[in-house]
């Protein structure tokens, strides 16, 4: 009973998290100026080198980074979370996951970005050793490599929504009329994360909710 009470309180607190405002960041910069020993403070290490530019502010003038937020950020987190859940449900073992990646035959267009196999120690440490291109390759091929596993995972919906978001963001040109769909997908992804992996909601998971507004302000996530 205590677990469910804690989980609800934890989930409710995450839902209430707001994006950092200009005032919030300026306050953190002021605190660092008064006490340099507290660096970094909530991810801030000091004033932006671009602060002298007219109209510039670090919280509103810099677009998000698709590669770091998605390909090297939330995508590997979801893949590892799904595989660990599969192991916990006794669907597949860590050793079998490693063997499957070692034996998978990559096609002509994917072989140059073939990811190294996920070793047992990587899964235990929630860490994927690969380049951004290799992580993207693995993310896209995950349902094929694990075709007999994914349908048994109650949390596979998280991957499917994230895949739709990523496929949309990688399109160029990006049509402005797609922003509403993107916003709905991002909110749906956040809700599925709260349902299945609330302890994996990192800052980058929060950033995803802002991509609709970022693209509206700065243009497509890829150029």
Short mmCIF file of C-alpha atoms in Angstrom, two decimals:
data_model
loop_
_atom_site.label_atom_id
_atom_site.label_comp_id
_atom_site.label_asym_id
_atom_site.label_seq_id
_atom_site.Cartn_x
_atom_site.Cartn_y
_atom_site.Cartn_z
CA UNK A 1 0.00 0.00 0.00
CA UNK A 2 2.82 2.40 0.88
CA UNK A 3 4.42 1.69 -2.50
CA UNK A 4 1.30 2.79 -4.38
CA UNK A 5 0.93 5.90 -2.23
CA UNK A 6 4.57 6.82 -2.89
CA UNK A 7 4.22 6.08 -6.62
CA UNK A 8 1.14 8.33 -6.89
CA UNK A 9 2.83 11.17 -5.00
CA UNK A 10 5.95 10.76 -7.14
CA UNK A 11 3.92 10.79 -10.36
CA UNK A 12 1.88 13.80 -9.27
CA UNK A 13 5.05 15.73 -8.45
CA UNK A 14 6.53 14.98 -11.89
CA UNK A 15 3.38 16.14 -13.67
CA UNK A 16 3.61 19.48 -11.88
CA UNK A 17 7.20 20.15 -13.02
CA UNK A 18 7.35 23.34 -15.07
CA UNK A 19 9.87 24.42 -17.69
CA UNK A 20 12.62 26.71 -16.42
CA UNK A 21 11.80 30.37 -16.96
CA UNK A 22 14.15 33.29 -17.61
CA UNK A 23 13.66 34.44 -14.01
CA UNK A 24 14.53 30.96 -12.70
CA UNK A 25 17.78 30.80 -14.65
CA UNK A 26 18.79 34.36 -13.82
CA UNK A 27 18.25 33.55 -10.15
CA UNK A 28 20.56 30.51 -10.43
CA UNK A 29 23.24 32.59 -12.19
CA UNK A 30 23.04 35.21 -9.40
CA UNK A 31 23.45 32.52 -6.73
CA UNK A 32 26.52 31.15 -8.51
CA UNK A 33 28.00 34.66 -8.77
CA UNK A 34 27.60 35.06 -5.01
CA UNK A 35 28.99 31.62 -4.22
CA UNK A 36 31.14 29.99 -6.99
CA UNK A 37 31.64 26.89 -4.82
CA UNK A 38 28.11 25.66 -5.58
CA UNK A 39 28.85 25.10 -9.31
CA UNK A 40 27.07 23.40 -11.00
CA UNK A 41 23.69 24.46 -9.66
CA UNK A 42 20.79 22.60 -11.27
CA UNK A 43 22.82 22.25 -14.45
CA UNK A 44 23.89 25.90 -14.57
CA UNK A 45 27.60 26.78 -14.31
CA UNK A 46 27.37 30.51 -14.92
CA UNK A 47 26.19 33.19 -17.35
CA UNK A 48 26.00 32.34 -21.05
CA UNK A 49 28.92 33.51 -23.24
CA UNK A 50 26.25 34.92 -25.58
CA UNK A 51 24.54 37.01 -22.91
CA UNK A 52 25.67 40.32 -24.46
CA UNK A 53 23.76 39.69 -27.68
CA UNK A 54 20.68 41.89 -28.01
CA UNK A 55 17.50 39.94 -27.28
CA UNK A 56 19.37 36.77 -26.28
CA UNK A 57 18.50 34.61 -23.28
CA UNK A 58 19.71 31.06 -22.68
CA UNK A 59 16.24 29.71 -21.86
CA UNK A 60 14.45 31.10 -24.92
CA UNK A 61 17.03 31.68 -27.66
CA UNK A 62 18.65 28.27 -28.07
CA UNK A 63 16.89 25.43 -29.92
CA UNK A 64 16.96 21.92 -28.51
CA UNK A 65 19.44 19.31 -29.75
CA UNK A 66 17.68 16.38 -31.43
CA UNK A 67 20.73 14.12 -31.36
CA UNK A 68 21.43 14.53 -27.64
CA UNK A 69 17.80 14.70 -26.50
CA UNK A 70 16.57 11.71 -28.51
CA UNK A 71 19.22 9.60 -30.25
CA UNK A 72 21.77 9.70 -27.42
CA UNK A 73 19.25 10.58 -24.74
CA UNK A 74 15.81 9.08 -24.29
CA UNK A 75 15.98 6.42 -27.06
CA UNK A 76 18.71 4.29 -25.41
CA UNK A 77 16.96 4.72 -22.05
CA UNK A 78 13.75 3.24 -23.45
CA UNK A 79 15.49 0.37 -25.24
CA UNK A 80 17.40 -0.68 -22.13
CA UNK A 81 14.29 -0.30 -19.96
CA UNK A 82 12.31 -2.55 -22.31
CA UNK A 83 15.04 -5.19 -22.38
CA UNK A 84 15.39 -5.15 -18.61
CA UNK A 85 11.64 -5.54 -18.27
CA UNK A 86 11.76 -8.48 -20.67
CA UNK A 87 14.42 -10.07 -18.48
CA UNK A 88 12.45 -9.40 -15.30
CA UNK A 89 9.40 -11.07 -16.88
CA UNK A 90 11.60 -14.07 -17.84
CA UNK A 91 10.93 -13.54 -21.54
CA UNK A 92 14.62 -13.35 -22.45
CA UNK A 93 17.91 -13.35 -20.54
CA UNK A 94 20.70 -10.80 -20.71
CA UNK A 95 22.98 -13.40 -22.30
CA UNK A 96 20.38 -14.18 -24.95
CA UNK A 97 20.01 -10.46 -25.71
CA UNK A 98 23.77 -10.22 -26.27
CA UNK A 99 23.80 -13.32 -28.48
CA UNK A 100 20.87 -12.06 -30.52
CA UNK A 101 22.65 -8.79 -31.29
CA UNK A 102 25.86 -10.62 -32.17
CA UNK A 103 24.06 -12.93 -34.61
CA UNK A 104 21.67 -10.45 -36.21
CA UNK A 105 22.28 -9.98 -39.94
CA UNK A 106 22.25 -6.28 -40.78
CA UNK A 107 21.24 -5.20 -44.26
CA UNK A 108 23.24 -3.30 -46.86
CA UNK A 109 22.10 0.14 -45.70
CA UNK A 110 22.52 -0.57 -41.97
CA UNK A 111 25.80 -2.48 -41.86
CA UNK A 112 27.92 0.69 -41.74
CA UNK A 113 26.10 1.72 -38.55
CA UNK A 114 25.92 -1.74 -36.98
CA UNK A 115 25.88 -1.26 -33.20
CA UNK A 116 28.10 -3.33 -30.92
CA UNK A 117 26.19 -5.94 -28.92
CA UNK A 118 24.69 -4.98 -25.59
CA UNK A 119 26.77 -6.83 -23.03
CA UNK A 120 25.43 -8.02 -19.70
CA UNK A 121 27.46 -5.37 -17.87
CA UNK A 122 25.94 -2.65 -20.07
CA UNK A 123 22.41 -3.73 -19.20
CA UNK A 124 23.28 -3.95 -15.52
CA UNK A 125 24.63 -0.39 -15.60
CA UNK A 126 21.86 1.01 -17.86
CA UNK A 127 24.47 2.06 -20.38
CA UNK A 128 24.65 1.60 -24.15
CA UNK A 129 28.12 1.86 -25.70
CA UNK A 130 27.67 3.07 -29.28
CA UNK A 131 27.88 6.12 -31.50
CA UNK A 132 24.80 8.24 -32.19
CA UNK A 133 24.39 6.62 -35.63
CA UNK A 134 24.68 3.13 -34.12
CA UNK A 135 22.13 3.95 -31.41
CA UNK A 136 19.69 5.23 -34.02
CA UNK A 137 20.21 2.11 -36.11
CA UNK A 138 19.52 -0.15 -33.13
CA UNK A 139 16.49 1.89 -32.08
CA UNK A 140 14.91 1.57 -35.52
CA UNK A 141 15.68 -2.15 -35.84
CA UNK A 142 14.73 -3.03 -32.27
CA UNK A 143 11.25 -4.42 -33.12
CA UNK A 144 12.83 -6.66 -35.78
CA UNK A 145 15.74 -7.87 -33.65
CA UNK A 146 13.35 -8.53 -30.75
CA UNK A 147 10.29 -9.48 -32.80
CA UNK A 148 9.24 -12.34 -30.51
CA UNK A 149 9.72 -10.24 -27.37
CA UNK A 150 8.10 -6.87 -27.98
CA UNK A 151 4.50 -8.08 -28.19
CA UNK A 152 4.85 -9.63 -24.74
CA UNK A 153 5.93 -6.35 -23.16
CA UNK A 154 3.14 -4.22 -21.66
CA UNK A 155 5.40 -1.18 -21.97
CA UNK A 156 6.11 -1.53 -25.70
CA UNK A 157 3.61 1.29 -26.29
CA UNK A 158 6.30 3.65 -24.98
CA UNK A 159 8.60 2.65 -27.83
CA UNK A 160 5.86 2.92 -30.45
CA UNK A 161 4.91 6.46 -29.47
CA UNK A 162 8.57 7.52 -29.25
CA UNK A 163 9.22 6.01 -32.68
CA UNK A 164 6.37 8.05 -34.17
CA UNK A 165 7.77 11.21 -32.61
CA UNK A 166 11.29 10.56 -33.87
CA UNK A 167 10.13 9.66 -37.38
CA UNK A 168 8.19 12.93 -37.50
CA UNK A 169 11.07 15.03 -36.19
CA UNK A 170 13.52 13.57 -38.71
CA UNK A 171 11.35 14.60 -41.64
CA UNK A 172 12.59 17.49 -43.76
CA UNK A 173 10.93 19.67 -44.75
CA UNK A 174 8.74 19.72 -41.66
CA UNK A 175 5.23 21.08 -42.25
CA UNK A 176 3.89 23.55 -39.70
CA UNK A 177 0.49 21.85 -39.85
CA UNK A 178 2.13 18.80 -38.22
CA UNK A 179 2.88 20.69 -35.00
CA UNK A 180 -0.46 19.77 -33.43
CA UNK A 181 0.13 16.07 -34.11
CA UNK A 182 3.66 16.35 -32.72
CA UNK A 183 2.36 18.03 -29.57
CA UNK A 184 -0.23 15.30 -29.03
CA UNK A 185 2.37 12.57 -29.53
CA UNK A 186 4.78 14.20 -27.09
CA UNK A 187 2.09 14.46 -24.41
CA UNK A 188 1.07 10.84 -25.04
CA UNK A 189 4.68 9.74 -24.72
CA UNK A 190 4.99 11.58 -21.41
CA UNK A 191 1.84 9.90 -20.11
CA UNK A 192 3.06 6.45 -21.13
CA UNK A 193 6.35 7.15 -19.38
CA UNK A 194 4.47 8.04 -16.21
CA UNK A 195 2.57 4.76 -16.48
CA UNK A 196 5.45 2.43 -17.30
CA UNK A 197 8.81 4.05 -16.47
CA UNK A 198 8.24 6.98 -14.06
CA UNK A 199 11.69 6.51 -12.54
CA UNK A 200 13.24 7.03 -16.00
CA UNK A 201 11.80 10.50 -16.55
CA UNK A 202 15.03 12.46 -16.90
CA UNK A 203 15.33 16.13 -17.95
CA UNK A 204 15.53 14.98 -21.57
CA UNK A 205 12.13 13.33 -21.19
CA UNK A 206 10.80 16.72 -20.10
CA UNK A 207 12.52 18.44 -23.04
CA UNK A 208 10.51 16.30 -25.46
CA UNK A 209 7.34 18.12 -24.43
CA UNK A 210 8.87 21.38 -25.68
CA UNK A 211 9.69 20.29 -29.22
CA UNK A 212 6.38 21.53 -30.60
CA UNK A 213 7.18 25.03 -29.38
CA UNK A 214 10.86 24.81 -30.31
CA UNK A 215 10.08 23.92 -33.92
CA UNK A 216 7.44 26.63 -34.07
CA UNK A 217 10.04 29.19 -32.94
CA UNK A 218 13.22 27.95 -34.64
CA UNK A 219 12.13 25.74 -37.51
CA UNK A 220 12.69 21.99 -38.19
CA UNK A 221 14.74 19.94 -35.74
CA UNK A 222 16.92 18.82 -38.67
CA UNK A 223 18.10 20.93 -41.59
#
